[in-house]
Coordinates of C-alpha atoms in Angstrom, one line a residue:
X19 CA -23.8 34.2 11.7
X20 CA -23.6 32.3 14.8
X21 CA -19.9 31.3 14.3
X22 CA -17.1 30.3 11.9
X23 CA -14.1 28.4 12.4
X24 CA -10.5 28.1 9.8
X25 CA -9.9 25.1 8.1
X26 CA -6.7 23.5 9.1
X27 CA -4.8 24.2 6.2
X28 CA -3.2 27.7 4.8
X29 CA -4.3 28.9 1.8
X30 CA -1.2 30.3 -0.8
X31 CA -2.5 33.2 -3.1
X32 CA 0.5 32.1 -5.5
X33 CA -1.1 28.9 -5.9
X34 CA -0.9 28.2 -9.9
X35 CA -3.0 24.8 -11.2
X36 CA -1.9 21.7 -11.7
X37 CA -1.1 21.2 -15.3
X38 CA -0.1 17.5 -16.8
X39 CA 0.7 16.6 -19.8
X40 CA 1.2 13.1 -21.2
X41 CA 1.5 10.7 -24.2
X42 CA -0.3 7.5 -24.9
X43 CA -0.6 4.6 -27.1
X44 CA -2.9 1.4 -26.9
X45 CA -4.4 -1.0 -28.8
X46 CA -7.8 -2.9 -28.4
X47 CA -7.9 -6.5 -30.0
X48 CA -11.2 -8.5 -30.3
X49 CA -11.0 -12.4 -31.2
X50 CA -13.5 -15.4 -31.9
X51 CA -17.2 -12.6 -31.9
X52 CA -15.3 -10.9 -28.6
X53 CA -14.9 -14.0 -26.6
X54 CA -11.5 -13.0 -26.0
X55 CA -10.9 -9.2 -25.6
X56 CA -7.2 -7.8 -25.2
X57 CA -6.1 -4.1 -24.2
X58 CA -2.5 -3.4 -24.1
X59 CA -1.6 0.4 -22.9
X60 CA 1.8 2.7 -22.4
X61 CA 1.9 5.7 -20.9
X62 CA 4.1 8.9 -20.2
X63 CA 2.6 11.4 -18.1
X64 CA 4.3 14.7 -16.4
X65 CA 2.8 16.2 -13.9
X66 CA 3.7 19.8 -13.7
X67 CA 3.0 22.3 -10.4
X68 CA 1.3 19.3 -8.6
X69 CA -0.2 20.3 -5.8
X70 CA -0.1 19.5 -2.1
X71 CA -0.5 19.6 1.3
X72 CA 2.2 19.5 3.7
X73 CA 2.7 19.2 7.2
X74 CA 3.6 23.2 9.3
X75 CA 4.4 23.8 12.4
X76 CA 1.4 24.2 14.8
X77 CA 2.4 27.2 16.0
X78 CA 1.2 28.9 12.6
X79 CA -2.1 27.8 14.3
X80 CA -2.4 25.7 11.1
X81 CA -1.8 21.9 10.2
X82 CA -0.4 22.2 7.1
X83 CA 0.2 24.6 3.9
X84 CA -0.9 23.9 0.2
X85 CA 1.9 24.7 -2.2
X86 CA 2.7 23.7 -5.6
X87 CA 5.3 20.9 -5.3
X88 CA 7.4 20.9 -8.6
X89 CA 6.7 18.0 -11.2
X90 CA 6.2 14.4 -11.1
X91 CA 6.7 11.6 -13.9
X92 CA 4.2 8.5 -13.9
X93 CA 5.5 6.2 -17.0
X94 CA 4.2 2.2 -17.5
X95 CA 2.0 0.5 -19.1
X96 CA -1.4 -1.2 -18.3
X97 CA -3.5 -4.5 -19.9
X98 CA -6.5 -5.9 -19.4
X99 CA -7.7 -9.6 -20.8
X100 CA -11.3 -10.8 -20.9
X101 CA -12.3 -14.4 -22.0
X102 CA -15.3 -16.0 -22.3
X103 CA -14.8 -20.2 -22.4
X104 CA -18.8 -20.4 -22.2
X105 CA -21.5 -18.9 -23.8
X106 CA -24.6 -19.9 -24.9
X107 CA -28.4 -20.0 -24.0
X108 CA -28.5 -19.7 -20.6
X109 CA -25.3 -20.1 -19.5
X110 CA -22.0 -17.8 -19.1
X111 CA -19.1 -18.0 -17.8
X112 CA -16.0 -14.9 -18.4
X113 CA -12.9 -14.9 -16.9
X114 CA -10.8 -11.5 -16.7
X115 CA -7.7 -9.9 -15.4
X116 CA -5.8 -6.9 -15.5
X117 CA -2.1 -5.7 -15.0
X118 CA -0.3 -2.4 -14.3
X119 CA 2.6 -1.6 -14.2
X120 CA 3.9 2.3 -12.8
X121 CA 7.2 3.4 -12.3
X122 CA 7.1 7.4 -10.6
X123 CA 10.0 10.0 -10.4
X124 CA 9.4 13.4 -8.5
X125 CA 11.3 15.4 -11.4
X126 CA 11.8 18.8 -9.6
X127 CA 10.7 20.7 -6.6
X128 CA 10.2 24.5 -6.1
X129 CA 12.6 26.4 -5.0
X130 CA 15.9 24.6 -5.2
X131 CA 15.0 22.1 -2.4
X132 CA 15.5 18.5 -2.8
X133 CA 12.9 17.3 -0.7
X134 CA 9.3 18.3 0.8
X135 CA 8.2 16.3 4.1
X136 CA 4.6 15.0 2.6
X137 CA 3.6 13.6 6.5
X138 CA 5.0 10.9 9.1
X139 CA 6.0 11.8 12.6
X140 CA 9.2 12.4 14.4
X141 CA 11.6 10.0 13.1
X142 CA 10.2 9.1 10.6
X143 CA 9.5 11.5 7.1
X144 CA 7.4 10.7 4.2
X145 CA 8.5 13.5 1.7
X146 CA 8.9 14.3 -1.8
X147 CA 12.8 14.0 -2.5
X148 CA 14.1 14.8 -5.9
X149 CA 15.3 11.6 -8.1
X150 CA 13.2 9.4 -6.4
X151 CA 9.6 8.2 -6.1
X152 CA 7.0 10.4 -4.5
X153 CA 6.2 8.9 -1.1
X154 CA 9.5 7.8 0.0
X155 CA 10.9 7.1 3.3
X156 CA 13.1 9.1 5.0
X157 CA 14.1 8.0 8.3
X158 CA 17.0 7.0 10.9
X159 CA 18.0 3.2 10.1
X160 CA 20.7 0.8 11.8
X161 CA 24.3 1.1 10.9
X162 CA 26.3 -1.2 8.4
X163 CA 29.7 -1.2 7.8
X164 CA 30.9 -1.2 3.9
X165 CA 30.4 -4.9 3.9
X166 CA 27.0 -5.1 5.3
X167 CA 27.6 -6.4 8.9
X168 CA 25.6 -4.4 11.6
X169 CA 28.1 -2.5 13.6
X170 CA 27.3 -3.0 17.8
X171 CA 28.0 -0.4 20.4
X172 CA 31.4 -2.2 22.3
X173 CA 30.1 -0.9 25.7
X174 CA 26.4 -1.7 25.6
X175 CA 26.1 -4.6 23.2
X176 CA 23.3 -2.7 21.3
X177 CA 23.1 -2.0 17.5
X178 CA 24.3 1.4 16.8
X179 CA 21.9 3.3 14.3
X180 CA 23.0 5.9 11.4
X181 CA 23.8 9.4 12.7
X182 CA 21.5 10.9 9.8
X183 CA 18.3 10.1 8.0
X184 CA 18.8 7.4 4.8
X185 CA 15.9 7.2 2.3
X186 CA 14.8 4.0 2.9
X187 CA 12.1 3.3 -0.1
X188 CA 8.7 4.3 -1.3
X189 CA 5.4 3.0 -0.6
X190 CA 4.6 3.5 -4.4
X191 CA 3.8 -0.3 -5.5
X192 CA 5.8 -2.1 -8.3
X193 CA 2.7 -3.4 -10.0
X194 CA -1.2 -3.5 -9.3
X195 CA -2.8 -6.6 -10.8
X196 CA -6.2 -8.6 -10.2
X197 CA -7.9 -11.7 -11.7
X198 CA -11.5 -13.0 -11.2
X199 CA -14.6 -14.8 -12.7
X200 CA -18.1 -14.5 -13.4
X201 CA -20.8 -17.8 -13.9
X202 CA -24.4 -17.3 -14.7
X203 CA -26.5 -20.5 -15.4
X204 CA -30.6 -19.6 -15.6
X205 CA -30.7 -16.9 -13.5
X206 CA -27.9 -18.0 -11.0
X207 CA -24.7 -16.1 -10.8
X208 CA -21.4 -16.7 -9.1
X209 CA -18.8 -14.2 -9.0
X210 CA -15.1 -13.6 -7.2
X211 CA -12.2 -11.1 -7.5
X212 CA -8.5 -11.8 -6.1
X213 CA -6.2 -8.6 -6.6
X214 CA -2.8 -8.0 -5.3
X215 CA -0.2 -5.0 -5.1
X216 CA 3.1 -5.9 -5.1
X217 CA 6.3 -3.8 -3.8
X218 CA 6.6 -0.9 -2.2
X219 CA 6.9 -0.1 1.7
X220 CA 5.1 1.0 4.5
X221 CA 5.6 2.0 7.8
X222 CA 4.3 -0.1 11.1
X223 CA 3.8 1.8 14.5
X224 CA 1.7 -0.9 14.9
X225 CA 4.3 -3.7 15.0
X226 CA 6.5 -1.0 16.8
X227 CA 4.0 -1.4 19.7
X228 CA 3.6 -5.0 19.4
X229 CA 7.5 -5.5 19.9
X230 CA 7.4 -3.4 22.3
X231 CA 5.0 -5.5 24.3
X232 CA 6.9 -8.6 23.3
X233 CA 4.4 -10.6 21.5
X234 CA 6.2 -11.2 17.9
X235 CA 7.8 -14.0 16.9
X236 CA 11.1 -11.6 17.2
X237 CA 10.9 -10.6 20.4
X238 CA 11.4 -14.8 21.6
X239 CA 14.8 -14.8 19.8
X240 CA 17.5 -17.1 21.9
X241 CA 14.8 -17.7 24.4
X242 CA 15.3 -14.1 25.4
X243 CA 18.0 -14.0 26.8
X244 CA 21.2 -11.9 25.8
X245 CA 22.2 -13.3 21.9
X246 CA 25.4 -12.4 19.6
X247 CA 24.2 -10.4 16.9
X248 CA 25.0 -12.1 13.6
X249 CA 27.2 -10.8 11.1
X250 CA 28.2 -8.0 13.8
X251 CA 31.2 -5.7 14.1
X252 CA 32.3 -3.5 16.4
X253 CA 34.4 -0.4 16.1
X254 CA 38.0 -0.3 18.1
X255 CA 39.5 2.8 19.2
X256 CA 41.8 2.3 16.1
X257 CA 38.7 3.6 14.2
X258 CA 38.7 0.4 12.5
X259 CA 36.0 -2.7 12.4
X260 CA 36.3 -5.8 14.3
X261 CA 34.4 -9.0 14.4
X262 CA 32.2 -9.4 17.2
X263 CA 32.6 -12.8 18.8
X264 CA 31.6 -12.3 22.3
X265 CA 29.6 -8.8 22.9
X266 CA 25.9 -9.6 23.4
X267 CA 23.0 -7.7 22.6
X268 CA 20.3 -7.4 25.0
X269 CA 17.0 -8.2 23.6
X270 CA 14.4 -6.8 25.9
X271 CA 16.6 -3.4 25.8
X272 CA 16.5 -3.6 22.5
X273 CA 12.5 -3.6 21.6
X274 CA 12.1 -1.0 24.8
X275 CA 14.4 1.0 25.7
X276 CA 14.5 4.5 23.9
X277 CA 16.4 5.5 21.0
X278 CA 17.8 2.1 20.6
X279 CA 15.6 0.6 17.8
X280 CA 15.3 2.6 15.0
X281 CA 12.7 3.8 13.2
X282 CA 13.5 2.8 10.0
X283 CA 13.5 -1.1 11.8
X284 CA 9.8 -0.6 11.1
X285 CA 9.1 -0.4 7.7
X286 CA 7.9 -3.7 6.0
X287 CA 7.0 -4.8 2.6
X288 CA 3.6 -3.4 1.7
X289 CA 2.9 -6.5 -0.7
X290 CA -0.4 -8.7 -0.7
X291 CA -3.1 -10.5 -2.1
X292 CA -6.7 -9.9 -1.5
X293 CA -9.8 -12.1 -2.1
X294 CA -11.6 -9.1 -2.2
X295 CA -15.0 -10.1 -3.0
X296 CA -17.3 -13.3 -3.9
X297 CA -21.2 -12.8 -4.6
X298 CA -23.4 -15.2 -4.9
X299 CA -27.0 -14.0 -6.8
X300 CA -30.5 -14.9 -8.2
X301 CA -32.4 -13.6 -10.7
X302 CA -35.7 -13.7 -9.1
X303 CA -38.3 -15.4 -12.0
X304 CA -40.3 -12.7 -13.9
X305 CA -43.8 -14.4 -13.0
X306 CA -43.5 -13.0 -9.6
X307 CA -43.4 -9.0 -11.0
X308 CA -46.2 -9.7 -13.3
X309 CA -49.5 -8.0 -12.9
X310 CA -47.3 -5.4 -10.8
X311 CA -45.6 -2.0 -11.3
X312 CA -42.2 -4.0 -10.9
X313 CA -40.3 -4.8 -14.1
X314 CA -38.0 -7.2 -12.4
X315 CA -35.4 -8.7 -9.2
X316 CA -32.5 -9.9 -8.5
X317 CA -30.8 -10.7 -4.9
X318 CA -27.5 -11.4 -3.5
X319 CA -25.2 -12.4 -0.6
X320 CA -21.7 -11.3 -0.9
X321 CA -18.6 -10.7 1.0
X322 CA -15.6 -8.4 0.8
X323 CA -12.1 -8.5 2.1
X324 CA -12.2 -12.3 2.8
X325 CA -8.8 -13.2 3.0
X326 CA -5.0 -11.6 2.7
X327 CA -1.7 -12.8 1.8
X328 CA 0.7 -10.6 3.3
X329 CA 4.9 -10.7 2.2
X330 CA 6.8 -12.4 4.3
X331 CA 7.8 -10.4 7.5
X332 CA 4.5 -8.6 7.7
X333 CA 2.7 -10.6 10.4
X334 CA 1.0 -7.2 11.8
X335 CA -1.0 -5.4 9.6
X336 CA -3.2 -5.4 6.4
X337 CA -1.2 -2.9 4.2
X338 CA -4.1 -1.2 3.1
X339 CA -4.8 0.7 6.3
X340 CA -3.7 4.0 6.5
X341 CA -3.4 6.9 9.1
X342 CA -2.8 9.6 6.9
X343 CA -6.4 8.8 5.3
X344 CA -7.1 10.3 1.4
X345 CA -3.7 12.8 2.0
X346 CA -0.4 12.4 0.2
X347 CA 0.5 10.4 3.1
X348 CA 0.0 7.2 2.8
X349 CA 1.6 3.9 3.4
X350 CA 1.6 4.8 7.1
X351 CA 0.1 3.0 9.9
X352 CA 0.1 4.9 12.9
X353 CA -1.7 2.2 14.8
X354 CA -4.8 2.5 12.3
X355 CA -7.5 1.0 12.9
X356 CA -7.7 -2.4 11.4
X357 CA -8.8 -3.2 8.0
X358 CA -13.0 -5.4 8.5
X359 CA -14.4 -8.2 6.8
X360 CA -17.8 -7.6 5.6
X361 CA -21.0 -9.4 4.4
X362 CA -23.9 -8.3 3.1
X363 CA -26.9 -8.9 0.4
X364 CA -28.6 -7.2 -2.1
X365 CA -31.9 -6.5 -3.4
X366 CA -32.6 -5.1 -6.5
X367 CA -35.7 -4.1 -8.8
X368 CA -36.3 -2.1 -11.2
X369 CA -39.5 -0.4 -12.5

């Protein structure tokens, strides 16, 4: 053997599988010789002993650790409509969307602990945390009195951040949906697909960098220049808080200086809508195949990830991208690269 090398990750010889066990009922309705079709879904499913990988000090000489992770609860419900205004000789057009709905509860965790750090970097934790979703954030966030108001340092004029981690939200989505349509006329086909995921967080070193170089919208508040924070409060020495009418916060220290904006300052809302593809094909005519060992062609042009509609406040990133790659870690973009728009076409025969 010329050489070998460990994998990154620690095996666990107490590793059990990863059991589930669910409950389901649906119904499929078919109207008018199937031109409408109609699939309604709900769904309770308990994961038990899921298993994952998570992050270990590199000092192990590993990366991470594979352990079973307790049990997690998936309940919702999903549909799916299909209609077909057009269809006759040589001519077709369907229309179709679906819709799902998931809501996701980490149930228990081994051990006794309430929460397992899933990925994320210093500052800012991804973990397993029982009661809520799996994927939440965990993460240092600025301080608010019991009204609300953001509470400023008296001395400096910056905003004064928790003194402990607050979970902060998941990136687990609210609901998944997409809609599209398909049109054939003699041989020509036209196709698109729009779907959207809405809810649900992620995490932006991205726009952490690009406020840091000061080239948001943000970054140009009050012309920057010194600004009074609004809705601020300060703390007197009586312990008590105190509206701030004329301590300013400093704009340029707040986006670079260290340990002044908090990490939790970059989530944002991991919500969009995609046009994720349109395709454009031909059947090619059968008289060209004849007399030949090909049976028959089509060809197409298409295009993927066209266009995005991002929620308001995410001007930086598409919220698909992800630095944690196919892990448990997801919804965080640790400057990943960004998402690409592609083209293409197809050929295809058959024999």
């Amino acid at each position: 053997v010329p050489g070998f090398s460990y994998q990154n990750a620690i095996g666990n010889e107490s590793l059990k599988p990863e059991r589930q066990v669910g409950k389901e009922i649906g119904v499929e309705l078919g109207f008018l010789q199937d031109r409408i079709n109609f699939d309604f879904t709900v769904y309770s499913n308990l994961t038990k002993d899921e298993i994952l990988y998570v992050p270990t000090p590199s000092s192990t000489g590993f990366s991470s650790r594979v352990i079973n992770a307790g049990n997690v609860k998936n309940t919702g419900f999903e549909t799916r409509l299909n209609v077909t205004p057009i269809k006759k000789k040589g001519m077709r057009w369907d229309i179709f969307a679906t819709y799902t709905r998931n809501k996701n509860e980490v149930v228990s965790l081994p051990g006794g602990v309430d929460q397992i750090v899933l990925g994320g970097y210093t500052g800012m934790s991804i973990v397993a945390a029982v009661g809520k979703p799996f994927g939440t954030f965990y993460a240092i966030d600025l301080l608010k009195d019991a009204a609300g108001h953001q509470v400023i340092d008296s001395a400096t004029g910056a905003p004064r951040s928790t003194t402990a981690p607050k979970y902060l939200g998941s990136f687990q989505p609210k609901f998944i949906a997409s809609w599209g349509s398909s049109f054939n006329y003699h041989g020509l086909s036209l196709s698109f697909l729009f779907d959207t995921k809405q809810g649900g967080y992620l995490y932006s070193r991205t726009k952490d960098i690009l406020e840091f170089c000061g080239v948001t919208p943000s970054t140009t508040l009050n012309n920057r220049q010194p600004f009074l924070w609004n809705n601020s409060v300060y703390q007197a020495s009586n312990g008590e808080y105190v509206t701030n009418t004329n301590i300013l916060t400093d704009v340029y220290n707040y986006y670079t200086a260290a340990n002044v904006k908090p990490a939790g300052q970059d989530l944002i809302k991991g919500g969009y809508i995609k046009l994720r593809e349109v395709a454009l094909g031909y059947k090619l005519p059968q008289k060209w195949f004849s007399h030949t060992f090909v049976g028959s062609g089509t060809f197409s042009i298409y295009g993927n990830n066209l266009l995005i509609w991002t929620n308001k406040g995410n001007d930086y990133v598409d919220p698909e991208v992800n630095s944690g790659g196919a892990s448990n870690e997801q919804g965080f973009d640790f400057s990943a690269r960004p998402s690409l728009r592609n083209y293409g076409f197809r050929l295809g025969l058959t024999f």
